[in-house]
XYZ file of C-alpha atoms in Angstrom:
484
model
C -158.242 26.775 -80.315
C -156.332 29.462 -82.212
C -158.354 32.170 -80.419
C -157.478 30.666 -77.029
C -153.757 30.605 -77.882
C -153.995 34.183 -79.136
C -155.736 35.274 -75.914
C -153.074 33.536 -73.819
C -150.315 35.276 -75.740
C -152.002 38.643 -75.186
C -152.366 37.985 -71.449
C -148.719 36.902 -71.175
C -147.608 40.074 -72.957
C -149.728 42.170 -70.613
C -148.267 40.440 -67.577
C -144.738 41.041 -68.838
C -145.482 44.702 -69.449
C -147.054 45.025 -65.979
C -144.076 43.278 -64.349
C -141.570 45.499 -66.131
C -143.610 48.573 -65.303
C -143.920 47.473 -61.670
C -140.162 46.886 -61.355
C -139.462 50.242 -62.936
C -141.892 51.920 -60.562
C -140.264 50.155 -57.610
C -136.819 51.336 -58.663
C -138.137 54.856 -59.205
C -139.821 54.815 -55.773
C -136.608 53.632 -54.115
C -134.615 56.342 -55.860
C -137.194 58.935 -54.860
C -137.171 57.673 -51.267
C -133.351 57.819 -51.158
C -133.495 61.477 -52.172
C -136.118 62.414 -49.591
C -134.944 64.788 -46.852
C -134.846 63.257 -43.371
C -133.155 66.158 -41.564
C -131.784 69.647 -41.974
C -128.836 71.041 -40.013
C -128.453 74.798 -40.314
C -130.248 74.545 -43.653
C -128.087 71.692 -44.969
C -130.201 68.722 -46.038
C -129.462 65.139 -44.983
C -130.981 62.593 -47.348
C -132.605 59.266 -46.619
C -130.016 57.541 -48.815
C -127.165 58.828 -46.636
C -128.817 57.557 -43.472
C -129.659 54.221 -45.135
C -125.962 53.787 -45.927
C -125.143 54.457 -42.252
C -127.818 51.990 -41.133
C -126.690 49.258 -43.558
C -123.082 49.700 -42.497
C -124.026 49.349 -38.833
C -125.878 46.098 -39.610
C -122.883 44.813 -41.562
C -120.530 45.593 -38.670
C -122.772 43.763 -36.204
C -122.886 40.700 -38.453
C -119.128 40.888 -39.024
C -118.661 40.543 -35.268
C -121.194 37.720 -35.008
C -123.916 39.868 -33.418
C -126.630 40.093 -36.043
C -129.465 42.419 -35.052
C -132.785 40.625 -35.364
C -136.305 41.261 -34.116
C -139.930 41.859 -35.008
C -140.917 44.532 -37.491
C -141.666 46.951 -34.645
C -138.439 46.115 -32.814
C -136.364 46.721 -35.934
C -138.209 49.990 -36.450
C -137.055 51.062 -32.962
C -133.487 50.008 -33.772
C -133.608 52.089 -36.938
C -134.982 55.093 -35.067
C -132.207 54.847 -32.458
C -129.578 54.644 -35.179
C -131.146 57.621 -36.952
C -130.747 59.720 -33.822
C -127.160 58.465 -33.477
C -126.542 59.433 -37.097
C -127.809 62.967 -36.568
C -125.786 63.315 -33.358
C -122.642 62.042 -35.108
C -123.037 64.723 -37.787
C -123.513 67.388 -35.114
C -120.455 66.198 -33.192
C -118.499 66.366 -36.436
C -119.508 70.022 -36.848
C -118.546 70.777 -33.237
C -115.157 69.090 -33.623
C -114.417 70.853 -36.894
C -115.362 74.213 -35.344
C -112.905 73.496 -32.514
C -110.155 72.505 -34.951
C -110.363 68.802 -34.068
C -109.823 66.262 -36.868
C -109.825 62.486 -37.082
C -106.601 60.503 -37.252
C -106.423 58.959 -40.736
C -104.042 56.247 -39.527
C -106.542 55.191 -36.872
C -109.309 55.058 -39.485
C -107.176 52.945 -41.858
C -106.352 50.538 -39.035
C -110.038 50.331 -38.073
C -111.069 49.568 -41.664
C -108.459 46.818 -41.914
C -109.515 45.365 -38.557
C -113.178 45.330 -39.616
C -112.498 43.548 -42.916
C -110.200 41.028 -41.211
C -112.867 40.344 -38.595
C -115.568 39.879 -41.245
C -113.396 37.384 -43.130
C -112.715 35.563 -39.870
C -116.445 35.390 -39.094
C -117.239 34.146 -42.612
C -114.288 31.887 -43.513
C -115.964 29.554 -46.031
C -115.298 30.022 -49.742
C -117.593 32.734 -51.107
C -119.210 33.351 -47.696
C -117.623 36.757 -47.112
C -118.479 37.892 -50.633
C -122.059 36.698 -50.118
C -122.443 38.797 -46.977
C -121.026 41.828 -48.778
C -123.528 41.334 -51.581
C -126.351 41.085 -49.037
C -125.588 44.654 -47.964
C -124.915 45.918 -51.475
C -121.114 45.977 -51.173
C -118.217 44.675 -53.217
C -114.747 43.989 -51.834
C -113.727 47.421 -53.133
C -116.799 49.433 -52.137
C -116.806 48.173 -48.528
C -113.388 49.794 -48.058
C -114.671 53.165 -49.240
C -117.885 52.941 -47.225
C -116.074 51.760 -44.099
C -113.644 54.673 -44.376
C -116.510 57.177 -44.647
C -118.658 55.683 -41.888
C -115.837 55.019 -39.431
C -114.593 58.562 -39.975
C -118.038 59.878 -39.026
C -118.253 57.564 -36.030
C -114.756 58.574 -34.940
C -115.999 62.086 -34.207
C -117.983 60.615 -31.332
C -114.722 59.411 -29.783
C -112.690 62.597 -30.279
C -115.634 64.763 -29.187
C -114.914 64.154 -25.506
C -111.121 64.138 -25.880
C -110.410 67.516 -27.453
C -111.327 71.165 -27.169
C -115.083 70.838 -27.611
C -117.153 72.295 -24.762
C -119.884 69.881 -23.660
C -120.239 71.214 -20.104
C -123.918 72.042 -20.749
C -124.815 68.354 -20.259
C -123.361 67.984 -16.762
C -124.490 71.445 -15.681
C -128.213 70.730 -16.134
C -130.348 70.558 -12.961
C -130.921 67.093 -11.471
C -132.418 68.116 -8.119
C -132.829 70.872 -5.568
C -132.213 69.905 -1.928
C -133.042 72.480 0.743
C -132.530 75.154 -1.896
C -129.151 73.813 -3.098
C -128.922 72.738 -6.734
C -127.415 69.348 -7.614
C -126.194 68.901 -11.177
C -126.733 66.171 -13.738
C -122.969 65.682 -13.652
C -123.273 64.654 -10.008
C -126.297 62.482 -10.736
C -124.615 60.713 -13.668
C -121.564 60.089 -11.481
C -123.812 58.338 -8.950
C -125.392 56.328 -11.784
C -122.015 55.079 -12.986
C -120.764 54.367 -9.455
C -123.840 52.327 -8.592
C -123.598 50.458 -11.898
C -119.926 49.561 -11.326
C -120.497 48.522 -7.696
C -123.454 46.366 -8.786
C -121.315 44.734 -11.473
C -118.557 44.058 -8.909
C -121.125 42.297 -6.724
C -122.432 40.192 -9.602
C -125.714 42.096 -9.940
C -126.672 42.024 -13.631
C -129.915 44.005 -13.203
C -128.182 47.407 -13.071
C -128.556 49.204 -16.394
C -126.877 52.491 -17.288
C -129.733 53.287 -19.659
C -132.674 52.352 -17.430
C -134.085 55.834 -16.843
C -136.911 54.457 -14.707
C -136.180 52.072 -11.812
C -132.372 52.298 -11.856
C -132.249 56.070 -12.240
C -134.839 56.455 -9.462
C -132.660 54.371 -7.142
C -129.578 56.442 -7.993
C -131.538 59.662 -7.464
C -132.483 58.460 -3.970
C -128.835 57.664 -3.189
C -127.688 61.088 -4.371
C -130.340 63.034 -2.469
C -129.895 60.961 0.686
C -126.138 61.479 0.553
C -126.438 65.247 0.154
C -128.993 65.482 2.961
C -126.577 63.535 5.175
C -123.913 66.124 4.340
C -126.250 68.951 5.365
C -127.111 67.084 8.582
C -123.439 66.581 9.400
C -122.686 70.258 8.860
C -125.679 71.383 10.917
C -125.056 68.990 13.813
C -121.337 69.361 14.305
C -120.199 66.014 12.886
C -116.554 66.607 12.024
C -115.805 65.959 8.355
C -112.068 65.534 8.718
C -109.721 65.253 5.756
C -108.985 61.711 6.898
C -112.575 60.495 6.666
C -113.160 62.385 3.395
C -110.012 60.909 1.838
C -111.047 57.468 3.029
C -114.232 57.767 0.979
C -112.343 59.391 -1.874
C -110.393 56.131 -1.899
C -113.534 54.261 -2.905
C -114.007 56.603 -5.856
C -110.332 56.317 -6.853
C -110.591 52.520 -6.705
C -113.594 52.486 -9.043
C -111.710 54.750 -11.416
C -108.425 52.839 -11.312
C -109.937 49.392 -11.859
C -113.160 50.071 -13.746
C -112.666 53.418 -15.512
C -115.236 55.462 -13.576
C -114.015 58.803 -14.910
C -113.725 57.479 -18.448
C -117.374 56.379 -18.293
C -118.334 59.809 -16.979
C -116.479 61.706 -19.677
C -116.929 59.572 -22.789
C -120.419 58.162 -22.249
C -122.093 60.764 -20.030
C -120.384 63.949 -21.258
C -119.184 65.092 -17.831
C -116.127 67.323 -18.246
C -112.843 66.922 -16.368
C -113.609 70.032 -14.316
C -117.071 68.735 -13.437
C -115.654 65.306 -12.542
C -113.213 66.922 -10.108
C -115.998 68.989 -8.545
C -118.661 66.293 -8.193
C -116.253 63.548 -7.064
C -115.107 65.805 -4.194
C -118.710 66.570 -3.259
C -119.718 62.902 -3.402
C -116.723 61.940 -1.225
C -118.012 64.416 1.367
C -121.531 62.969 1.094
C -120.213 59.439 1.620
C -118.108 60.649 4.558
C -121.169 62.315 6.116
C -123.152 59.091 5.797
C -120.281 57.205 7.423
C -120.283 59.637 10.362
C -124.045 59.258 10.740
C -123.673 55.468 10.748
C -121.087 55.801 13.506
C -123.360 58.183 15.404
C -126.093 55.555 15.232
C -123.758 52.772 16.424
C -122.399 54.944 19.258
C -125.936 55.329 20.560
C -126.545 51.581 20.790
C -126.636 49.879 24.182
C -124.525 46.792 23.461
C -124.498 44.099 26.159
C -122.076 41.218 26.637
C -125.015 38.886 26.114
C -125.612 40.328 22.621
C -121.904 40.049 21.789
C -121.718 36.430 23.011
C -124.734 35.521 20.878
C -123.033 37.099 17.880
C -119.795 35.233 18.654
C -121.565 31.882 18.964
C -123.396 32.464 15.688
C -120.190 33.269 13.778
C -117.640 31.422 15.911
C -115.874 29.820 12.937
C -115.224 33.276 11.455
C -112.985 34.109 14.429
C -110.958 30.915 14.156
C -107.719 31.790 12.323
C -106.611 28.154 12.096
C -105.398 26.895 8.712
C -104.486 23.540 7.231
C -102.759 22.569 3.984
C -103.829 19.415 2.195
C -103.770 17.186 -0.871
C -106.935 15.457 -1.984
C -108.099 12.886 -4.509
C -111.768 13.152 -5.539
C -113.823 10.499 -7.300
C -117.509 9.903 -7.903
C -116.959 6.148 -8.353
C -117.804 4.520 -4.980
C -116.058 1.203 -5.732
C -112.945 3.017 -6.925
C -113.073 5.224 -3.803
C -113.065 2.137 -1.585
C -110.051 0.810 -3.508
C -108.141 4.100 -3.038
C -108.914 4.229 0.686
C -107.737 0.653 1.148
C -104.510 1.164 -0.816
C -103.623 4.483 0.876
C -104.056 3.341 4.428
C -103.401 6.049 7.016
C -99.853 7.142 6.226
C -98.331 9.914 4.170
C -96.308 7.445 2.073
C -99.398 5.369 1.386
C -101.401 8.402 0.306
C -98.660 9.854 -1.924
C -98.137 6.477 -3.606
C -101.852 6.312 -4.441
C -101.814 10.002 -5.499
C -98.971 9.491 -7.994
C -100.426 6.219 -9.264
C -103.992 7.370 -9.907
C -103.926 11.181 -10.360
C -104.304 10.832 -14.156
C -106.873 8.009 -13.926
C -110.108 8.726 -15.803
C -112.110 7.785 -12.707
C -110.479 10.615 -10.728
C -112.440 13.875 -10.909
C -109.656 15.910 -9.333
C -106.282 15.239 -7.715
C -104.343 18.253 -6.478
C -102.548 20.151 -3.749
C -105.200 22.508 -2.328
C -102.642 24.608 -0.503
C -103.560 26.446 2.694
C -107.170 27.180 3.644
C -109.075 28.291 6.695
C -112.503 27.805 8.205
C -115.425 28.510 5.925
C -113.491 28.134 2.661
C -114.451 24.547 1.873
C -117.713 22.621 2.018
C -118.549 21.710 5.614
C -117.883 17.940 5.399
C -114.473 18.441 3.807
C -113.536 21.191 6.283
C -114.473 19.036 9.291
C -112.457 16.134 7.923
C -109.323 18.163 7.149
C -109.265 20.069 10.434
C -109.920 16.958 12.511
C -107.049 14.989 10.940
C -104.257 17.267 12.131
C -100.811 17.499 10.578
C -99.720 14.271 8.870
C -103.212 12.800 9.018
C -104.835 10.798 6.193
C -108.577 10.264 6.003
C -111.631 10.465 3.797
C -115.055 12.059 3.617
C -118.089 12.235 1.348
C -119.459 15.524 0.014
C -121.925 16.452 -2.723
C -118.966 16.248 -5.151
C -118.110 12.641 -4.320
C -115.590 10.845 -2.081
C -112.414 12.677 -1.058
C -109.220 10.993 0.066
C -107.362 13.630 2.128
C -103.778 14.068 3.353
C -103.039 17.076 5.625
C -99.355 17.997 5.331
C -99.438 21.153 7.478
C -101.693 22.407 10.275
C -101.688 25.693 12.182
C -104.446 25.305 14.746
C -105.282 28.068 17.216
C -107.463 28.113 20.311
C -110.188 30.788 20.178
C -112.357 32.093 23.028
C -114.912 34.885 23.272
C -112.656 36.942 25.516
C -109.676 36.665 23.163
C -111.623 38.158 20.238
C -114.153 40.299 22.104
C -112.875 43.553 20.577
C -113.261 42.167 17.048
C -116.712 40.803 17.901
C -117.774 44.273 19.076
C -116.533 45.824 15.831
C -118.370 43.229 13.744
C -121.552 43.564 15.788
C -121.561 47.349 15.292
C -121.047 46.871 11.520
C -123.897 44.372 11.414
C -126.262 46.751 13.172
C -125.227 49.560 10.809
C -125.849 47.332 7.772
C -129.300 46.367 9.040
C -130.526 49.611 10.580
C -128.063 52.421 9.780
C -129.883 53.692 6.689
C -133.168 53.750 8.635
C -131.443 56.003 11.181
C -130.257 58.356 8.436
C -133.679 58.389 6.765
C -135.300 59.324 10.064
C -132.816 62.144 10.764
C -133.160 63.711 7.301
C -136.906 63.126 6.883
C -137.790 66.814 7.309
C -135.405 67.967 4.566
C -137.064 68.784 1.263
C -135.920 67.851 -2.202
C -137.381 68.628 -5.616
C -136.364 66.495 -8.592
C -135.344 68.092 -11.855
C -135.574 66.395 -15.238
C -133.099 63.711 -14.209
C -134.738 60.801 -16.026
C -132.958 61.543 -19.264
C -129.990 59.968 -21.039
C -126.898 62.115 -21.574
C -127.160 61.747 -25.357
C -130.657 63.214 -25.179
C -129.414 66.246 -23.233
C -126.557 66.691 -25.673
C -128.848 66.327 -28.686
C -131.323 68.817 -27.240
C -128.564 71.416 -26.897
C -127.038 70.782 -30.335
C -130.425 70.618 -32.075
C -131.155 74.119 -30.849
C -127.668 75.409 -31.622
C -127.708 74.140 -35.219
C -131.428 74.615 -35.940
C -131.959 70.901 -36.503
C -135.216 69.655 -37.955
C -135.767 65.924 -38.334
C -138.392 63.718 -39.991
C -138.405 60.460 -38.038
C -141.231 58.902 -40.060
C -139.387 59.464 -43.319
C -136.188 58.028 -41.840
C -137.664 54.738 -40.597
C -140.328 53.948 -43.193
């Protein structure tokens, strides 16, 4: 028995020694890993520990704003690799800014640090929760302030890079395509990418992706090349590119810039300089104008009969009716309650308004409101038919997919419409419809013999910028060491 106890004691001692040794080895390995070189910039070494601090801070910021980054082991490895490249680029942009005499605004950094801490405390309001998150990332309430100041200062160079004296024209000047021997720049291509993205967003299309260098970039490349070929066609075939038609298309570009920051996207995210923006926006306006003239050329060649116009008018007759009515309504999904309202209201204005005031706050009423003025095609069909058939002063009811509506029309401006009275507008709409359906096919056919040769356009602007700066500063990176 004594020998067994002695053996157990020996084994326990060995396990303790092994555990202590293992922990010590782990700490030593971590320290060694932190000191490993992950990149050199002009001979200056960047250590794994410095990048790890950048990576941890990024993760903390995401969690502070309620956007924790999670994924599989491989997915997180990709995230880390992306952040490593961002880290290297941030250091290079810092060098470029410093060489150009650009510095960060300390007040802006202080405000950003304060905003970050306030946001983190707002996200983690429970007692000890904020401190727990700090501990998770190896921070204290004091150390997070120092780290945030350092990291946000580095990140700030990305913002001032495009705002100051730094020359980044090499990105936009790269070759995107050659069309009939003419070179089209990446600045022009990126401008098309941003325009298409913003237009897609305006139309509710969520599939457009500024960083999709495959399908989305291919589509934008086609638009750019087609537009430039249309410009060549217009010039070769005597289509007059007047200042009026060019400025009209410039208006589209100005609108995207005024409301959605087109030029800011181009400069800050795609590294297109102000000079390049001015140049490519003018060229794109001419391309759009040329396409417009070719669309008109196509429409002018159509043989449009009265029969075709009458068919179009009959199909969209309600669109040409400018009549409007103004109405109150009470909506309920309760059929018994609806019958009660209809009975109480009767067919008079006073009856309706009495019911409206009495029941508008009733829990059985889904909605009770003044709908104001509306025309044909703005309401569901059953409601529209009811309102327009009642006439001014009329009270009635109808059933739609939303429930039963009690309706009072307090104003009606009804107009008589005939084909002859709107024939000119019908012709204009018919031409536009034909252009929308077949105009691009006409352009494609006319420019089919023109040749284009793509450049290396399937590349993100940050990759072009990094490629240039890597060469300029003799950058050498060790991706495996950075992400392991």
